[in-house]
PDB file of C-alpha atoms in Angstrom:
ATOM      1  CA  MET A   1       0.106  -0.176   0.036  1.00  0.00           C
ATOM      2  CA  ARG A   2       1.226   3.403  -0.831  1.00  0.00           C
ATOM      3  CA  SER A   3       1.530   6.275   1.674  1.00  0.00           C
ATOM      4  CA  MET A   4      -1.680   7.717   2.670  1.00  0.00           C
ATOM      5  CA  ALA A   5      -2.748  11.339   3.268  1.00  0.00           C
ATOM      6  CA  SER A   6      -1.113  12.815   6.365  1.00  0.00           C
ATOM      7  CA  ALA A   7      -3.172  15.320   8.752  1.00  0.00           C
ATOM      8  CA  PRO A   8      -4.081  17.807   7.892  1.00  0.00           C
ATOM      9  CA  PRO A   9      -4.500  16.240   4.356  1.00  0.00           C
ATOM     10  CA  ILE A  10      -3.428  17.521   1.157  1.00  0.00           C
ATOM     11  CA  VAL A  11      -5.537  16.557  -1.701  1.00  0.00           C
ATOM     12  CA  GLY A  12      -5.190  16.767  -5.307  1.00  0.00           C
ATOM     13  CA  PHE A  13      -8.249  16.558  -7.734  1.00  0.00           C
ATOM     14  CA  ASP A  14      -8.330  16.002 -11.427  1.00  0.00           C
ATOM     15  CA  LEU A  15     -10.542  18.340 -13.577  1.00  0.00           C
ATOM     16  CA  ASP A  16     -12.381  16.793 -16.433  1.00  0.00           C
ATOM     17  CA  MET A  17     -14.846  14.404 -15.467  1.00  0.00           C
ATOM     18  CA  THR A  18     -13.917  14.228 -11.791  1.00  0.00           C
ATOM     19  CA  LEU A  19     -14.681  17.879 -10.740  1.00  0.00           C
ATOM     20  CA  ILE A  20     -16.598  18.741 -13.727  1.00  0.00           C
ATOM     21  CA  ASP A  21     -18.656  17.624 -16.540  1.00  0.00           C
ATOM     22  CA  SER A  22     -16.875  18.961 -19.444  1.00  0.00           C
ATOM     23  CA  ARG A  23     -18.413  16.821 -21.929  1.00  0.00           C
ATOM     24  CA  PRO A  24     -20.867  19.452 -23.322  1.00  0.00           C
ATOM     25  CA  GLY A  25     -18.379  22.221 -23.570  1.00  0.00           C
ATOM     26  CA  ILE A  26     -15.741  20.036 -25.364  1.00  0.00           C
ATOM     27  CA  HIS A  27     -18.548  18.898 -27.554  1.00  0.00           C
ATOM     28  CA  ALA A  28     -19.537  22.217 -28.390  1.00  0.00           C
ATOM     29  CA  THR A  29     -15.761  23.497 -28.982  1.00  0.00           C
ATOM     30  CA  TYR A  30     -15.174  20.521 -31.157  1.00  0.00           C
ATOM     31  CA  THR A  31     -18.302  21.293 -33.157  1.00  0.00           C
ATOM     32  CA  ALA A  32     -17.232  24.959 -33.604  1.00  0.00           C
ATOM     33  CA  LEU A  33     -13.755  23.868 -34.854  1.00  0.00           C
ATOM     34  CA  ALA A  34     -14.902  21.368 -37.411  1.00  0.00           C
ATOM     35  CA  ALA A  35     -17.266  23.874 -38.859  1.00  0.00           C
ATOM     36  CA  GLU A  36     -14.586  26.490 -38.929  1.00  0.00           C
ATOM     37  CA  THR A  37     -11.736  24.256 -40.493  1.00  0.00           C
ATOM     38  CA  GLY A  38     -14.169  22.462 -42.834  1.00  0.00           C
ATOM     39  CA  VAL A  39     -12.649  18.840 -41.255  1.00  0.00           C
ATOM     40  CA  PHE A  40     -15.139  16.310 -39.909  1.00  0.00           C
ATOM     41  CA  ILE A  41     -14.513  15.785 -36.158  1.00  0.00           C
ATOM     42  CA  ASP A  42     -16.807  13.304 -34.338  1.00  0.00           C
ATOM     43  CA  ALA A  43     -17.658  15.175 -31.227  1.00  0.00           C
ATOM     44  CA  ASP A  44     -20.002  12.383 -29.967  1.00  0.00           C
ATOM     45  CA  LEU A  45     -16.779  10.140 -30.251  1.00  0.00           C
ATOM     46  CA  ALA A  46     -14.296  12.366 -28.696  1.00  0.00           C
ATOM     47  CA  ILE A  47     -16.103  13.070 -25.470  1.00  0.00           C
ATOM     48  CA  THR A  48     -16.181   9.331 -24.688  1.00  0.00           C
ATOM     49  CA  ARG A  49     -12.237   9.416 -24.479  1.00  0.00           C
ATOM     50  CA  LEU A  50     -11.618  12.434 -22.341  1.00  0.00           C
ATOM     51  CA  GLY A  51      -8.472  12.484 -20.084  1.00  0.00           C
ATOM     52  CA  PRO A  52      -5.353  12.573 -22.397  1.00  0.00           C
ATOM     53  CA  PRO A  53      -3.934  15.771 -23.759  1.00  0.00           C
ATOM     54  CA  LEU A  54      -5.975  17.447 -26.325  1.00  0.00           C
ATOM     55  CA  GLU A  55      -3.441  16.824 -29.129  1.00  0.00           C
ATOM     56  CA  HIS A  56      -4.044  13.157 -28.573  1.00  0.00           C
ATOM     57  CA  GLU A  57      -7.681  13.416 -30.002  1.00  0.00           C
ATOM     58  CA  LEU A  58      -6.756  15.995 -32.493  1.00  0.00           C
ATOM     59  CA  ALA A  59      -4.565  13.662 -34.025  1.00  0.00           C
ATOM     60  CA  HIS A  60      -7.369  11.427 -34.940  1.00  0.00           C
ATOM     61  CA  TRP A  61      -8.691  14.171 -37.086  1.00  0.00           C
ATOM     62  CA  PHE A  62      -5.641  16.106 -38.379  1.00  0.00           C
ATOM     63  CA  PRO A  63      -2.243  15.218 -40.059  1.00  0.00           C
ATOM     64  CA  ASP A  64       0.603  15.234 -37.376  1.00  0.00           C
ATOM     65  CA  HIS A  65       1.928  18.558 -38.766  1.00  0.00           C
ATOM     66  CA  ARG A  66      -1.197  20.644 -38.213  1.00  0.00           C
ATOM     67  CA  VAL A  67      -1.862  19.108 -34.703  1.00  0.00           C
ATOM     68  CA  PRO A  68      -0.014  22.263 -32.813  1.00  0.00           C
ATOM     69  CA  GLU A  69      -1.737  24.919 -34.914  1.00  0.00           C
ATOM     70  CA  ILE A  70      -5.286  23.247 -34.533  1.00  0.00           C
ATOM     71  CA  ALA A  71      -4.720  22.747 -30.908  1.00  0.00           C
ATOM     72  CA  ASP A  72      -3.899  26.461 -30.179  1.00  0.00           C
ATOM     73  CA  ARG A  73      -7.024  27.433 -32.073  1.00  0.00           C
ATOM     74  CA  TYR A  74      -9.269  24.686 -30.226  1.00  0.00           C
ATOM     75  CA  ARG A  75      -7.899  26.601 -27.139  1.00  0.00           C
ATOM     76  CA  ALA A  76      -8.781  29.803 -28.324  1.00  0.00           C
ATOM     77  CA  LEU A  77     -12.247  28.819 -29.098  1.00  0.00           C
ATOM     78  CA  TYR A  78     -12.832  26.825 -25.897  1.00  0.00           C
ATOM     79  CA  PRO A  79     -13.547  30.033 -23.785  1.00  0.00           C
ATOM     80  CA  GLY A  80     -16.635  31.210 -25.891  1.00  0.00           C
ATOM     81  CA  HIS A  81     -17.996  27.548 -26.136  1.00  0.00           C
ATOM     82  CA  GLY A  82     -16.690  25.379 -23.401  1.00  0.00           C
ATOM     83  CA  ILE A  83     -17.180  27.199 -20.213  1.00  0.00           C
ATOM     84  CA  ALA A  84     -20.937  28.355 -19.813  1.00  0.00           C
ATOM     85  CA  ALA A  85     -21.945  25.001 -20.977  1.00  0.00           C
ATOM     86  CA  THR A  86     -20.032  22.898 -18.448  1.00  0.00           C
ATOM     87  CA  PRO A  87     -21.420  21.919 -14.973  1.00  0.00           C
ATOM     88  CA  ALA A  88     -19.695  21.007 -11.801  1.00  0.00           C
ATOM     89  CA  MET A  89     -19.826  17.359 -10.973  1.00  0.00           C
ATOM     90  CA  PRO A  90     -22.332  16.420  -8.169  1.00  0.00           C
ATOM     91  CA  GLY A  91     -20.345  16.828  -4.781  1.00  0.00           C
ATOM     92  CA  ALA A  92     -17.309  18.602  -6.318  1.00  0.00           C
ATOM     93  CA  ALA A  93     -17.839  21.662  -4.094  1.00  0.00           C
ATOM     94  CA  GLU A  94     -18.443  19.555  -1.136  1.00  0.00           C
ATOM     95  CA  ALA A  95     -15.417  17.124  -1.634  1.00  0.00           C
ATOM     96  CA  MET A  96     -13.132  20.384  -1.790  1.00  0.00           C
ATOM     97  CA  ALA A  97     -14.960  21.711   1.379  1.00  0.00           C
ATOM     98  CA  ALA A  98     -14.515  18.436   3.315  1.00  0.00           C
ATOM     99  CA  VAL A  99     -10.834  18.823   2.779  1.00  0.00           C
ATOM    100  CA  ARG A 100     -10.646  22.202   4.016  1.00  0.00           C
ATOM    101  CA  GLY A 101     -12.873  21.166   6.773  1.00  0.00           C
ATOM    102  CA  ALA A 102     -10.205  18.782   7.939  1.00  0.00           C
ATOM    103  CA  GLY A 103      -7.456  21.696   7.917  1.00  0.00           C
ATOM    104  CA  GLY A 104      -6.240  20.539   4.873  1.00  0.00           C
ATOM    105  CA  ARG A 105      -5.238  22.129   1.037  1.00  0.00           C
ATOM    106  CA  VAL A 106      -6.908  21.408  -2.260  1.00  0.00           C
ATOM    107  CA  LEU A 107      -4.918  21.253  -5.308  1.00  0.00           C
ATOM    108  CA  VAL A 108      -6.285  20.741  -9.119  1.00  0.00           C
ATOM    109  CA  VAL A 109      -3.905  18.995 -11.260  1.00  0.00           C
ATOM    110  CA  THR A 110      -5.320  18.458 -14.739  1.00  0.00           C
ATOM    111  CA  ALA A 111      -4.043  17.831 -18.520  1.00  0.00           C
ATOM    112  CA  LYS A 112      -6.353  20.874 -19.230  1.00  0.00           C
ATOM    113  CA  TYR A 113      -4.631  24.054 -20.545  1.00  0.00           C
ATOM    114  CA  THR A 114      -4.107  25.906 -17.298  1.00  0.00           C
ATOM    115  CA  PRO A 115      -5.913  29.251 -18.473  1.00  0.00           C
ATOM    116  CA  ASN A 116      -9.123  27.111 -19.482  1.00  0.00           C
ATOM    117  CA  ALA A 117      -9.224  25.336 -16.508  1.00  0.00           C
ATOM    118  CA  LYS A 118      -9.153  28.388 -14.379  1.00  0.00           C
ATOM    119  CA  LEU A 119     -11.959  29.946 -16.137  1.00  0.00           C
ATOM    120  CA  HIS A 120     -14.095  26.685 -15.188  1.00  0.00           C
ATOM    121  CA  LEU A 121     -13.020  26.846 -11.707  1.00  0.00           C
ATOM    122  CA  ASP A 122     -13.799  30.559 -11.504  1.00  0.00           C
ATOM    123  CA  HIS A 123     -17.077  30.241 -13.348  1.00  0.00           C
ATOM    124  CA  LEU A 124     -18.215  27.281 -10.969  1.00  0.00           C
ATOM    125  CA  GLY A 125     -17.042  29.120  -7.866  1.00  0.00           C
ATOM    126  CA  LEU A 126     -14.576  25.980  -7.240  1.00  0.00           C
ATOM    127  CA  THR A 127     -11.484  27.738  -5.804  1.00  0.00           C
ATOM    128  CA  PRO A 128      -8.300  25.526  -5.058  1.00  0.00           C
ATOM    129  CA  ASP A 129      -5.322  26.484  -3.061  1.00  0.00           C
ATOM    130  CA  VAL A 130      -3.195  25.334  -6.278  1.00  0.00           C
ATOM    131  CA  LEU A 131      -4.096  24.836  -9.843  1.00  0.00           C
ATOM    132  CA  VAL A 132      -1.541  23.249 -12.195  1.00  0.00           C
ATOM    133  CA  GLY A 133      -2.447  22.347 -15.713  1.00  0.00           C
ATOM    134  CA  ASP A 134      -0.935  20.588 -18.838  1.00  0.00           C
ATOM    135  CA  LEU A 135       0.314  17.686 -16.831  1.00  0.00           C
ATOM    136  CA  TRP A 136      -0.932  14.137 -17.774  1.00  0.00           C
ATOM    137  CA  ALA A 137      -0.386  10.692 -16.515  1.00  0.00           C
ATOM    138  CA  GLU A 138       2.963  10.291 -14.665  1.00  0.00           C
ATOM    139  CA  ALA A 139       3.740  13.765 -15.264  1.00  0.00           C
ATOM    140  CA  LYS A 140       1.063  14.815 -12.511  1.00  0.00           C
ATOM    141  CA  ALA A 141       3.281  13.381 -10.024  1.00  0.00           C
ATOM    142  CA  ILE A 142       5.571  16.591 -10.444  1.00  0.00           C
ATOM    143  CA  ALA A 143       2.880  18.702  -9.050  1.00  0.00           C
ATOM    144  CA  LEU A 144       1.671  16.175  -6.651  1.00  0.00           C
ATOM    145  CA  ARG A 145       5.173  15.713  -5.174  1.00  0.00           C
ATOM    146  CA  GLU A 146       5.847  19.417  -5.036  1.00  0.00           C
ATOM    147  CA  HIS A 147       2.904  20.422  -3.299  1.00  0.00           C
ATOM    148  CA  GLY A 148       3.100  17.176  -0.926  1.00  0.00           C
ATOM    149  CA  ALA A 149      -0.243  15.715  -1.900  1.00  0.00           C
ATOM    150  CA  GLY A 150      -0.816  12.094  -0.052  1.00  0.00           C
ATOM    151  CA  ILE A 151      -4.193  11.842  -2.082  1.00  0.00           C
ATOM    152  CA  TYR A 152      -4.938  12.184  -5.672  1.00  0.00           C
ATOM    153  CA  VAL A 153      -8.776  11.850  -6.950  1.00  0.00           C
ATOM    154  CA  GLY A 154      -9.431  11.348 -10.475  1.00  0.00           C
ATOM    155  CA  ASP A 155     -11.587   9.345 -12.806  1.00  0.00           C
ATOM    156  CA  HIS A 156      -9.201   7.934 -15.469  1.00  0.00           C
ATOM    157  CA  LEU A 157      -6.160   5.330 -15.531  1.00  0.00           C
ATOM    158  CA  GLY A 158      -3.967   8.124 -16.173  1.00  0.00           C
ATOM    159  CA  ASP A 159      -4.855   9.535 -12.728  1.00  0.00           C
ATOM    160  CA  ILE A 160      -4.123   6.277 -11.035  1.00  0.00           C
ATOM    161  CA  ARG A 161      -0.797   6.187 -12.851  1.00  0.00           C
ATOM    162  CA  GLY A 162       0.073   9.573 -11.796  1.00  0.00           C
ATOM    163  CA  ALA A 163      -1.018   9.017  -8.109  1.00  0.00           C
ATOM    164  CA  VAL A 164       1.329   5.911  -8.286  1.00  0.00           C
ATOM    165  CA  ALA A 165       4.193   7.910  -9.490  1.00  0.00           C
ATOM    166  CA  ALA A 166       3.803  10.453  -6.764  1.00  0.00           C
ATOM    167  CA  ASN A 167       3.454   7.724  -4.048  1.00  0.00           C
ATOM    168  CA  ALA A 168       0.244   9.059  -3.392  1.00  0.00           C
ATOM    169  CA  LEU A 169      -3.167   7.287  -2.459  1.00  0.00           C
ATOM    170  CA  SER A 170      -5.266   6.944  -5.424  1.00  0.00           C
ATOM    171  CA  VAL A 171      -8.754   7.432  -5.127  1.00  0.00           C
ATOM    172  CA  THR A 172     -11.133   7.175  -8.040  1.00  0.00           C
ATOM    173  CA  VAL A 173     -14.429   7.908  -9.357  1.00  0.00           C
ATOM    174  CA  PRO A 174     -16.484   6.125 -12.017  1.00  0.00           C
ATOM    175  CA  THR A 175     -17.650   9.307 -13.544  1.00  0.00           C
ATOM    176  CA  GLY A 176     -15.466   9.275 -16.673  1.00  0.00           C
ATOM    177  CA  PRO A 177     -14.532   6.593 -19.316  1.00  0.00           C
ATOM    178  CA  TYR A 178     -14.014   3.616 -17.020  1.00  0.00           C
ATOM    179  CA  GLY A 179     -16.281   1.651 -14.701  1.00  0.00           C
ATOM    180  CA  ALA A 180     -15.756   1.011 -10.904  1.00  0.00           C
ATOM    181  CA  GLU A 181     -14.110  -2.562 -11.698  1.00  0.00           C
ATOM    182  CA  GLU A 182     -11.976  -1.386 -14.569  1.00  0.00           C
ATOM    183  CA  LEU A 183     -10.347   1.436 -11.961  1.00  0.00           C
ATOM    184  CA  ARG A 184      -9.891  -1.360  -9.303  1.00  0.00           C
ATOM    185  CA  GLU A 185      -8.221  -3.643 -11.787  1.00  0.00           C
ATOM    186  CA  ALA A 186      -5.910  -0.794 -12.895  1.00  0.00           C
ATOM    187  CA  GLY A 187      -4.632  -0.346  -9.517  1.00  0.00           C
ATOM    188  CA  ALA A 188      -6.889   2.207  -7.909  1.00  0.00           C
ATOM    189  CA  ASP A 189      -6.495   2.133  -3.984  1.00  0.00           C
ATOM    190  CA  VAL A 190     -10.156   3.487  -3.524  1.00  0.00           C
ATOM    191  CA  VAL A 191     -12.936   3.470  -5.576  1.00  0.00           C
ATOM    192  CA  LEU A 192     -15.876   5.788  -4.666  1.00  0.00           C
ATOM    193  CA  ALA A 193     -18.734   3.755  -6.536  1.00  0.00           C
ATOM    194  CA  ASP A 194     -21.249   6.745  -5.926  1.00  0.00           C
ATOM    195  CA  GLY A 195     -18.717   9.301  -7.187  1.00  0.00           C
ATOM    196  CA  LEU A 196     -17.522  12.487  -5.457  1.00  0.00           C
ATOM    197  CA  PRO A 197     -20.627  12.711  -3.214  1.00  0.00           C
ATOM    198  CA  GLY A 198     -19.044   9.765  -1.134  1.00  0.00           C
ATOM    199  CA  PHE A 199     -15.735  11.526  -0.771  1.00  0.00           C
ATOM    200  CA  PRO A 200     -16.668  13.585   2.532  1.00  0.00           C
ATOM    201  CA  ALA A 201     -17.455  10.295   4.423  1.00  0.00           C
ATOM    202  CA  TRP A 202     -14.753   8.475   3.083  1.00  0.00           C
ATOM    203  CA  LEU A 203     -12.062  11.124   4.007  1.00  0.00           C
ATOM    204  CA  THR A 204     -13.405  11.275   7.427  1.00  0.00           C
ATOM    205  CA  GLY A 205     -13.105   7.697   8.041  1.00  0.00           C
ATOM    206  CA  HIS A 206      -9.955   7.744   6.165  1.00  0.00           C
ATOM    207  CA  LEU A 207      -8.473  10.370   8.694  1.00  0.00           C
ATOM    208  CA  THR A 208     -10.146   8.577  11.744  1.00  0.00           C
ATOM    209  CA  ALA A 209      -8.307   5.417  10.783  1.00  0.00           C
ATOM    210  CA  GLY A 210      -4.933   7.274  10.787  1.00  0.00           C
ATOM    211  CA  GLY A 211      -4.662   7.962   7.353  1.00  0.00           C
TER     212      GLY A 211
END
């Protein structure tokens, strides 16, 4: 078992499909990008495989040499199409409040472009102590270690890998592309079957047990 959170806890959260349901906003942005470029993008398919960096998805639709340019354009379109359409996940605010209620600190560590991640958090009134974007999978461990996170909460197999690389407890929610059993099989230490609404009670129990 990897090391668990200290008291007070320092907890990292993923963003897309963990704290926010970004599918509507990403769908709208891909639709706008397709209309502007004249290149077909199956937005319905794209939103089923969220998690990896944007460039991974764009490589399915554009030649490699165009991906950096198109990624820049997507990010420019995103504030106008992706922010207002995106709700918080049930329990997101309460999960962050639970960490603070235990005297802890909240990090958001995400593969999303940092300025757009901040727009989401500001729009929804979710205010972490630290936001770090543009990190995916094992690279998330850079920020988790730097800020001393003992717990990382995410929905993706890449989030589990990031937690493992940071020697943090991997807490997962089946609100993204993977179900509870898939997350367990991938090595998650904890699977919250009901998503973030179950996090405050889990955290209380974890800290009470000496985590």
